[in-house]
Amino acid sequence: MSEPTLSLRDLTVEIPTRHGILRPVDRVSYDIAAGEILGVVGESGAGKSMAGNAVIGLLNRPARIAGGEVWLNGTRIDELGREPMRRLRGKQIGMVFQDPLTSLNPLLTVGDQIAETILEHLPVSRSEARARAIAALDEVGIPAARDRVDSYPHAFSGGMRQRVVIALALCAEPSLVIADEPTTALDVSVQAQIIALLKRLCRERGTAVMLVTHDMGVIAEAADRVAVMYAGRLAEIGPVAGVLGAPRHPYTVGLMGSTPGASRGQRRLTQIPGAMPRLGALPQGCAFHPRCPRRGLNCDVDPAPRLDADGGRAACWYPVTETEKAEA
Amino acid sequence: MSDKGTGPHPAAQDGTLVRIRKLTRVFDVSKPWLNRVIERLPRARLTAVSDVSFDIPERGVYALVGESGSGKSTIGKMVVGLLDPSEGEVRVRDVDLASETDAAKVAAARSEIQMIFQDPYASLNPRWRVRDIIAEPVAARGGDTRGLAERLLEQVGLAAEDAVKYPHEFSGGQRQRICIARALAANPKLIVCDEPTSALDVSVQAQVLNLMSDLREEYGLTYLFISHDLTVVQHMADTIGVLYLGRLVEEAASDALFETPRHPYTQMLFAAAPRMDAYGREVEPPKGEIPDPINPPAGCAFHPRCPIAVARCKSERPEMRRVGGARVACHLAE
Ligand SMILES: Nc1ncnc2c1ncn2[C@@H]1O[C@H](COP(=O)(O)OP(=O)(O)OP(=O)(O)O)[C@@H](O)[C@H]1O
Ligand SMILES: Nc1ncnc2c1ncn2[C@@H]1O[C@H](COP(=O)(O)OP(=O)(O)OP(=O)(O)O)[C@@H](O)[C@H]1O
Ligand code: SF4
Ligand SMILES: [Mg+2]
Ligand SMILES: [Mg+2]
């Protein structure tokens, strides 16, 4: 197999506080291959965004990478300084966030913003950059791109702005795109358009995508593989049909049971008792054990087995097995 | 206000709790007077809700779905009386909330309707203890509040001891439980729930939705359930009304609607909604976006995006009509 575009090895993010060190990302390892969409799911506070921000060197202080490695196309990038990291972000890593306005400069026309980015990273002339900006807007489905290239961001609807952001993220032809809740603020019909667009562009160009979302439906629609995070740790990872269709980790099972669309016809939704613990008060052993219906005698002492990049699928002592699934 | 041909409402007899007839709300969205004069702009009006009629049966769950700006919250606010209708009526049993002159009757009808909002943070006064937050609607009417908050807190799955705490000491899901307890305190018949779980994580959402189902059984409650999330609506509702640009375009029993969506917009919405079993599916996403509500398209407002539109759709607005067991506002639906 060829080298993955992105590799995380035991990535750990720490936040020092007065009450001790918090670990919002705790030894997380996974790979994303070229042309692959990895969906990262989990509930609020699971550490999804923090992991993505660590990769692109945009952690807000006092959070910092405290351990592990990040590799992009065979180069280690977690130790790069500010300036090389900034260059890398535009050129090799594109970013799409929930609020398109955070990525757009309100004082520049969308065409100028895209052209600037192209000029900064690709050896082309100014007129060539403008032509490419128009082509990029056209490609993401902005109607009459040639006429709208000189408009300002506020003149676009929310869905159209997110298209512009995608054009901006992809214009320097990055090998990795990090999309953090890119459709959370959008209506379903626009969400479907944006997901289809991301999928198409990344397949065509072989871009690797880290798609961060709390929406299992979006993951089902878009991702090739899924990583489920709980309390800063990777709970389960695997192909989308496997993880969503036959989850092994008790947390993933619970998550699927609580999702109305996944438990069709049930009068009551399956509840996971309690709530995700705060980082400052993580339980001993497996962080999920107080809520877990499958916990065994060792679960409150032994930390759950950790998932290596090429290891098993669920970080659990008593995962749901294939035979159990067949009996159910 | 006249009934405009819909006849008198013997509401209580046929088990209808709330009757909504030709409900319309227009907002003035003009720029300030001076700007209008200088820039020579006309007055601008936005019709947020237009000619909406439906019945909420007693003990039923009626859901309104639709994308952002379709008028869901505006309808909810008119039902609870937070907004006045520009036209049309909201009738609770036999009391028309807007035209009834007997103030006592209106007050009694109003107190039977409570509302739960999307944002459990914004809707709780941070400086009040939970006990006072929950008992306030009853205290305001001079009712007996002894032990009320404690009892209701246990009812919604919190502890009686939580009554002395402040809102910031609770998680999002717990705060929504407090909002539900407050709504229950007034002993309502109808609870208008505006995106009650949209701010919550799925596992917490499941807890709150289950709680709402349990309370409905226990107290015989009726819900007007507002949401943009089709999976949540499908799980909760008996009857669903689909809104597009302020108008009801389709209404049907939940199962029938998901089985056979008849309006092209409903079909588009269902096809676009992410599905949990969707892996591997490649769908053509819907075309276009929702038009500007200040200048909605003539005829059927959906016609610019509609894959089956004909000439008539551009000029003539389709009336709601019965098709099978559903009501549909489309010239071509069958
Ligand atoms: N400055 C800080 N001090 C303490 N804890 C923090 C700080 N910043 C973030 N955290 C914690 O780090 C954890 C991870 O947050 P992160 O934003 O990655 O979550 P997420 O999975 O993206 O959630 P969401 O779905 O809400 O976006 C959270 O529990 C958050 O409370
Ligand atoms: N106070 C107001 N003044 C002016 N326009 C308003 C006002 N309230 C609502 N609107 C407009 O009325 C329309 C319907 O709004 P409403 O909030 O009812 O939609 P909604 O279906 O609840 O949407 P969402 O899913 O975003 O909550 C929108 O176009 C909105 O901008
Ligand atoms: S390790 Fe134990 S407690 Fe954790 S999920 Fe598995 S069975 Fe449950
Ligand atoms: Mg996040
Ligand atoms: Mg609303």
Short mmCIF file of C-alpha atoms in Angstrom, two decimals, chain A residues 43-44 157 160 187-189 191-193 196 199 203 216-218 220-221 240-241 244-245 255-256 258 260-262 264 266-269 271-272 274 291, chain B residues 67-68 201-207 209-210 214 216 228 231-232 234-235 268-269 272-276 278-282 285-290 305:
data_model
loop_
_atom_site.label_atom_id
_atom_site.label_comp_id
_atom_site.label_asym_id
_atom_site.label_seq_id
_atom_site.Cartn_x
_atom_site.Cartn_y
_atom_site.Cartn_z
CA GLU A 43 -20.33 14.14 21.06
CA SER A 44 -19.56 17.68 22.08
CA SER A 157 -26.05 33.20 0.98
CA MET A 160 -22.90 29.92 -1.40
CA ASP A 187 -30.17 23.56 5.71
CA VAL A 188 -30.56 19.93 4.70
CA SER A 189 -30.90 20.63 1.01
CA GLN A 191 -25.98 20.39 3.23
CA ALA A 192 -26.60 17.66 0.66
CA GLN A 193 -25.15 19.93 -2.03
CA ALA A 196 -21.79 15.99 -2.71
CA LYS A 199 -17.01 14.14 -2.13
CA ARG A 203 -12.34 11.89 -5.31
CA MET A 216 -23.87 10.37 12.20
CA GLY A 217 -26.07 10.86 9.13
CA VAL A 218 -23.50 13.13 7.49
CA ALA A 220 -22.94 7.80 6.69
CA GLU A 221 -23.40 9.89 3.55
CA VAL A 240 -18.22 3.16 7.51
CA ALA A 241 -20.50 0.20 6.81
CA LEU A 244 -22.32 2.18 11.65
CA GLY A 245 -23.88 -1.09 10.51
CA LEU A 255 -24.72 6.24 19.93
CA MET A 256 -26.44 4.40 17.11
CA SER A 258 -29.88 6.98 20.49
CA PRO A 260 -33.67 8.40 15.89
CA GLY A 261 -33.06 7.53 12.24
CA ALA A 262 -31.03 4.46 13.09
CA ARG A 264 -36.56 3.18 13.15
CA GLN A 266 -38.73 1.78 18.05
CA ARG A 267 -41.12 3.52 20.39
CA ARG A 268 -38.31 4.47 22.73
CA LEU A 269 -34.77 5.36 21.86
CA GLN A 271 -30.50 5.65 26.23
CA ILE A 272 -26.90 5.79 27.29
CA GLY A 274 -25.39 9.70 32.26
CA ARG A 291 -22.07 4.29 31.41
CA GLU B 67 -35.85 24.51 6.36
CA SER B 68 -34.52 27.66 7.94
CA ASP B 201 -25.87 15.74 21.65
CA VAL B 202 -27.58 12.61 20.32
CA SER B 203 -27.28 10.62 23.51
CA VAL B 204 -28.72 13.51 25.53
CA GLN B 205 -31.32 14.12 22.85
CA ALA B 206 -32.45 10.49 23.24
CA GLN B 207 -32.91 11.03 26.97
CA LEU B 209 -37.11 12.74 23.67
CA ASN B 210 -37.85 9.66 25.78
CA ASP B 214 -43.22 9.48 28.88
CA ARG B 216 -47.10 12.81 27.16
CA HIS B 228 -35.82 20.77 11.04
CA THR B 231 -35.44 11.74 11.84
CA VAL B 232 -36.50 13.35 15.12
CA GLN B 234 -40.45 10.90 12.27
CA HIS B 235 -39.74 9.45 15.69
CA MET B 268 -36.72 16.76 -2.36
CA LEU B 269 -36.31 17.30 1.37
CA ALA B 272 -31.57 15.29 0.68
CA ALA B 273 -31.77 14.34 4.37
CA PRO B 274 -28.75 12.36 5.48
CA ARG B 275 -29.62 8.75 6.09
CA MET B 276 -27.93 6.47 8.56
CA ALA B 278 -26.71 5.77 3.30
CA TYR B 279 -23.16 4.54 2.97
CA GLY B 280 -22.26 3.96 -0.61
CA ARG B 281 -25.30 5.77 -1.98
CA GLU B 282 -24.67 8.47 -4.53
CA PRO B 285 -28.34 16.71 -4.55
CA PRO B 286 -31.29 19.08 -4.87
CA LYS B 287 -30.97 22.11 -7.10
CA GLY B 288 -31.06 25.73 -6.05
CA GLU B 289 -31.68 27.42 -2.73
CA ILE B 290 -34.65 28.86 -0.91
CA ARG B 305 -36.71 24.48 -8.04
#
